[in-house]
């Protein structure tokens, strides 16, 4: 569950099922199993009889604190066996330790001979406790009281254990010091679960070692009860040496503990490299109550029995996280305050489509998957995304001056001449142009106001300027055109008159051709006056100087030639 929460917090998580509990801190170090299967966190560590081994690697690992709930190892039997014992002719009570010492009926009901004759459970497929290890023989240990009982030709009871290093030597020593004639046969975790489960189903007597919390007690709720050993006493618990069988199979032990197993605060361990990281703080605050872990195991049991569920661990953890926000939210450090620089990104539009309007749009760097308008990795500070900034500024200015326009989020810039533009109209009939000013981004409600700036300069009033040419719509042009027509008519009349009276003496003396040429020059000059009206174009700009020059040259060139001719005549007369 906790690692599912870490995964949702953004950490890449892998799970490793380790070996011996004493190797927990070694797997967090840079040697041994820490090289092959390194781990960073272990959320549940039973430290009974192993703390001295765990401390060996404390230079690279450390205990983070309690996980919240307590571990409790003990001896268990079925509730049906208790009821059957109470109903026997000579009642015995399998849920109380003294009857394991005094009641032959109880001992015979748990006969080790019957147990060993059942090949389904004994012997285990692997050698769990090799001969000579902690007084083992054929994967079993026994008490000195059992040895004496067998010498007298009597049977002993059997207590099913898991593996030797689970609460190492503790319950063997308790039974031995209480004088209970017992075998302790190691079946492994799965073997004990199967042995106890079958006994509950078949109604056969059984006594076995187990611990809580564990999924076994959730899936078999109400079937088993704890055997009451002498009440735990810290002073007596301290006598536990973690050893058994020092003098061989079925002999005495120097392990003097003789009270029930105490409630053990389960610890969390972590590699030192995560101590100062955010995950180190999260792991330190992680804590579950007994009720929480029971709910989790119950949810997992349901998910594990659903054949369509590929990830029962994740389903159980995810459901718990969804339903218990008030619990796990306290594990997380307060998120940093949201800031514009660290948690918000911007995107500029309008740069690639030729538009004169740019939009600076904002988004969270890490948006909430359920609502992209909310941040995912910060809280407070900038509580919401800034509104989109609409501006006429160039894309180059926006991209190169983030510090400048970021201030526009809180307050619009002061208006100046760069925020407005102008249009110049065509020339009107009075030969004036109107210069009209407008905001590049005017307000929809009032065109005299800008949406991208405030205060500062106001929009200038429209002004009129003189045209650089006389428009054809001007009254002056109309008068000029009338005058030009009159002149042209007069010139036509003059040309006809000269042509008609070309043989008259006065015309002859003035040279008929020169007079006609001068009249033609008048036509060109009159045309030039008309051509200088209207908006300049390539044609007009080309024809205007031609008409003026040709008209002038034609008229005055003839006069010059006439003058030269008169000068020559005068010279001849002298």
mmCIF file of N, CA and C in Angstrom, residues 16-35 37-47 50-63 267-272:
data_model
loop_
_atom_site.group_PDB
_atom_site.id
_atom_site.type_symbol
_atom_site.label_atom_id
_atom_site.label_comp_id
_atom_site.label_asym_id
_atom_site.label_seq_id
_atom_site.Cartn_x
_atom_site.Cartn_y
_atom_site.Cartn_z
ATOM 1 N N UNK A 16 10.698 -6.066 -4.207
ATOM 2 C CA UNK A 16 11.589 -7.201 -4.118
ATOM 3 C C UNK A 16 11.231 -8.009 -2.880
ATOM 4 N N UNK A 17 10.988 -9.292 -3.083
ATOM 5 C CA UNK A 17 10.718 -10.176 -1.954
ATOM 6 C C UNK A 17 12.054 -10.753 -1.508
ATOM 7 N N UNK A 18 12.523 -10.312 -0.339
ATOM 8 C CA UNK A 18 13.853 -10.679 0.117
ATOM 9 C C UNK A 18 13.892 -12.026 0.806
ATOM 10 N N UNK A 19 15.076 -12.362 1.259
ATOM 11 C CA UNK A 19 15.275 -13.622 1.949
ATOM 12 C C UNK A 19 15.173 -13.456 3.448
ATOM 13 N N UNK A 20 16.234 -13.824 4.164
ATOM 14 C CA UNK A 20 16.211 -13.794 5.618
ATOM 15 C C UNK A 20 16.026 -12.375 6.136
ATOM 16 N N UNK A 21 15.278 -12.276 7.261
ATOM 17 C CA UNK A 21 15.036 -10.965 7.845
ATOM 18 C C UNK A 21 16.296 -10.280 8.306
ATOM 19 N N UNK A 22 17.324 -11.062 8.685
ATOM 20 C CA UNK A 22 18.570 -10.459 9.153
ATOM 21 C C UNK A 22 19.326 -9.793 8.009
ATOM 22 N N UNK A 23 18.922 -10.044 6.759
ATOM 23 C CA UNK A 23 19.595 -9.443 5.612
ATOM 24 C C UNK A 23 18.948 -8.132 5.185
ATOM 25 N N UNK A 24 17.956 -7.675 5.938
ATOM 26 C CA UNK A 24 17.228 -6.466 5.543
ATOM 27 C C UNK A 24 18.162 -5.286 5.370
ATOM 28 N N UNK A 25 18.973 -4.996 6.368
ATOM 29 C CA UNK A 25 19.870 -3.841 6.272
ATOM 30 C C UNK A 25 21.046 -4.117 5.343
ATOM 31 N N UNK A 26 21.420 -5.381 5.186
ATOM 32 C CA UNK A 26 22.490 -5.702 4.241
ATOM 33 C C UNK A 26 22.063 -5.364 2.814
ATOM 34 N N UNK A 27 20.785 -5.597 2.514
ATOM 35 C CA UNK A 27 20.279 -5.264 1.174
ATOM 36 C C UNK A 27 20.197 -3.754 0.951
ATOM 37 N N UNK A 28 20.344 -2.970 2.016
ATOM 38 C CA UNK A 28 20.375 -1.508 1.894
ATOM 39 C C UNK A 28 21.798 -0.967 1.913
ATOM 40 N N UNK A 29 22.775 -1.862 1.896
ATOM 41 C CA UNK A 29 24.173 -1.452 1.965
ATOM 42 C C UNK A 29 24.827 -1.621 0.599
ATOM 43 N N UNK A 30 26.124 -1.403 0.555
ATOM 44 C CA UNK A 30 26.871 -1.504 -0.703
ATOM 45 C C UNK A 30 27.638 -2.813 -0.813
ATOM 46 N N UNK A 31 27.317 -3.780 0.044
ATOM 47 C CA UNK A 31 28.010 -5.064 0.019
ATOM 48 C C UNK A 31 26.988 -6.189 0.061
ATOM 49 N N UNK A 32 27.477 -7.417 -0.161
ATOM 50 C CA UNK A 32 26.623 -8.589 -0.023
ATOM 51 C C UNK A 32 25.396 -8.533 -0.914
ATOM 52 N N UNK A 33 24.240 -8.839 -0.318
ATOM 53 C CA UNK A 33 22.993 -8.820 -1.090
ATOM 54 C C UNK A 33 22.630 -7.419 -1.550
ATOM 55 N N UNK A 34 23.252 -6.393 -0.951
ATOM 56 C CA UNK A 34 23.011 -5.026 -1.402
ATOM 57 C C UNK A 34 23.548 -4.763 -2.794
ATOM 58 N N UNK A 35 24.445 -5.603 -3.269
ATOM 59 C CA UNK A 35 24.983 -5.466 -4.623
ATOM 60 C C UNK A 35 24.051 -6.125 -5.632
ATOM 61 N N UNK A 37 20.652 -7.404 -5.027
ATOM 62 C CA UNK A 37 19.241 -6.996 -4.922
ATOM 63 C C UNK A 37 19.119 -5.828 -3.952
ATOM 64 N N UNK A 38 19.631 -4.658 -4.339
ATOM 65 C CA UNK A 38 19.572 -3.510 -3.416
ATOM 66 C C UNK A 38 18.142 -3.039 -3.194
ATOM 67 N N UNK A 39 17.839 -2.640 -1.973
ATOM 68 C CA UNK A 39 16.535 -2.061 -1.647
ATOM 69 C C UNK A 39 16.759 -0.753 -0.895
ATOM 70 N N UNK A 40 15.739 0.081 -0.903
ATOM 71 C CA UNK A 40 15.838 1.380 -0.241
ATOM 72 C C UNK A 40 14.928 1.492 0.970
ATOM 73 N N UNK A 41 13.828 0.755 0.972
ATOM 74 C CA UNK A 41 12.853 0.881 2.053
ATOM 75 C C UNK A 41 12.321 -0.493 2.419
ATOM 76 N N UNK A 42 12.071 -0.702 3.702
ATOM 77 C CA UNK A 42 11.372 -1.897 4.158
ATOM 78 C C UNK A 42 10.351 -1.448 5.186
ATOM 79 N N UNK A 43 9.078 -1.686 4.883
ATOM 80 C CA UNK A 43 8.009 -1.065 5.648
ATOM 81 C C UNK A 43 7.612 -1.858 6.887
ATOM 82 N N UNK A 44 8.029 -3.124 7.001
ATOM 83 C CA UNK A 44 7.634 -3.914 8.173
ATOM 84 C C UNK A 44 8.769 -4.857 8.547
ATOM 85 N N UNK A 45 9.413 -4.576 9.668
ATOM 86 C CA UNK A 45 10.549 -5.380 10.109
ATOM 87 C C UNK A 45 10.291 -5.864 11.533
ATOM 88 N N UNK A 46 10.349 -7.196 11.710
ATOM 89 C CA UNK A 46 10.256 -7.797 13.049
ATOM 90 C C UNK A 46 11.684 -7.881 13.589
ATOM 91 N N UNK A 47 11.940 -7.138 14.632
ATOM 92 C CA UNK A 47 13.315 -7.024 15.125
ATOM 93 C C UNK A 47 13.640 -8.012 16.238
ATOM 94 N N UNK A 50 16.863 -10.224 16.037
ATOM 95 C CA UNK A 50 17.629 -9.891 14.831
ATOM 96 C C UNK A 50 18.286 -8.519 14.897
ATOM 97 N N UNK A 51 18.000 -7.719 15.913
ATOM 98 C CA UNK A 51 18.492 -6.347 15.935
ATOM 99 C C UNK A 51 20.013 -6.284 15.891
ATOM 100 N N UNK A 52 20.682 -7.194 16.559
ATOM 101 C CA UNK A 52 22.149 -7.162 16.551
ATOM 102 C C UNK A 52 22.688 -7.385 15.146
ATOM 103 N N UNK A 53 22.005 -8.238 14.365
ATOM 104 C CA UNK A 53 22.434 -8.463 12.982
ATOM 105 C C UNK A 53 22.106 -7.256 12.108
ATOM 106 N N UNK A 54 20.974 -6.627 12.378
ATOM 107 C CA UNK A 54 20.582 -5.465 11.581
ATOM 108 C C UNK A 54 21.542 -4.299 11.800
ATOM 109 N N UNK A 55 22.073 -4.177 13.025
ATOM 110 C CA UNK A 55 22.945 -3.046 13.351
ATOM 111 C C UNK A 55 24.276 -3.095 12.602
ATOM 112 N N UNK A 56 24.642 -4.236 12.098
ATOM 113 C CA UNK A 56 25.935 -4.376 11.426
ATOM 114 C C UNK A 56 26.053 -3.396 10.263
ATOM 115 N N UNK A 57 24.923 -3.077 9.622
ATOM 116 C CA UNK A 57 24.949 -2.235 8.417
ATOM 117 C C UNK A 57 24.308 -0.873 8.661
ATOM 118 N N UNK A 58 24.292 -0.441 9.923
ATOM 119 C CA UNK A 58 23.667 0.845 10.233
ATOM 120 C C UNK A 58 24.476 2.040 9.710
ATOM 121 N N UNK A 59 25.683 1.799 9.222
ATOM 122 C CA UNK A 59 26.414 2.917 8.608
ATOM 123 C C UNK A 59 25.809 3.305 7.258
ATOM 124 N N UNK A 60 25.007 2.400 6.669
ATOM 125 C CA UNK A 60 24.370 2.692 5.384
ATOM 126 C C UNK A 60 22.851 2.538 5.439
ATOM 127 N N UNK A 61 22.308 2.331 6.621
ATOM 128 C CA UNK A 61 20.858 2.219 6.778
ATOM 129 C C UNK A 61 20.491 2.727 8.163
ATOM 130 N N UNK A 62 19.223 2.891 8.386
ATOM 131 C CA UNK A 62 18.804 3.403 9.691
ATOM 132 C C UNK A 62 17.351 3.018 9.958
ATOM 133 N N UNK A 63 16.984 2.842 11.246
ATOM 134 C CA UNK A 63 15.573 2.591 11.581
ATOM 135 C C UNK A 63 14.789 3.895 11.488
ATOM 136 N N UNK A 267 9.072 -2.148 13.030
ATOM 137 C CA UNK A 267 9.865 -0.998 12.609
ATOM 138 C C UNK A 267 9.944 -0.879 11.091
ATOM 139 N N UNK A 268 10.279 0.339 10.670
ATOM 140 C CA UNK A 268 10.579 0.614 9.265
ATOM 141 C C UNK A 268 12.076 0.884 9.157
ATOM 142 N N UNK A 269 12.684 0.360 8.122
ATOM 143 C CA UNK A 269 14.099 0.606 7.873
ATOM 144 C C UNK A 269 14.262 1.209 6.484
ATOM 145 N N UNK A 270 15.283 2.050 6.337
ATOM 146 C CA UNK A 270 15.539 2.694 5.046
ATOM 147 C C UNK A 270 17.030 2.831 4.825
ATOM 148 N N UNK A 271 17.409 2.870 3.560
ATOM 149 C CA UNK A 271 18.804 3.135 3.208
ATOM 150 C C UNK A 271 19.130 4.600 3.497
ATOM 151 N N UNK A 272 20.340 4.846 3.940
ATOM 152 C CA UNK A 272 20.726 6.208 4.341
ATOM 153 C C UNK A 272 20.650 7.202 3.187
#
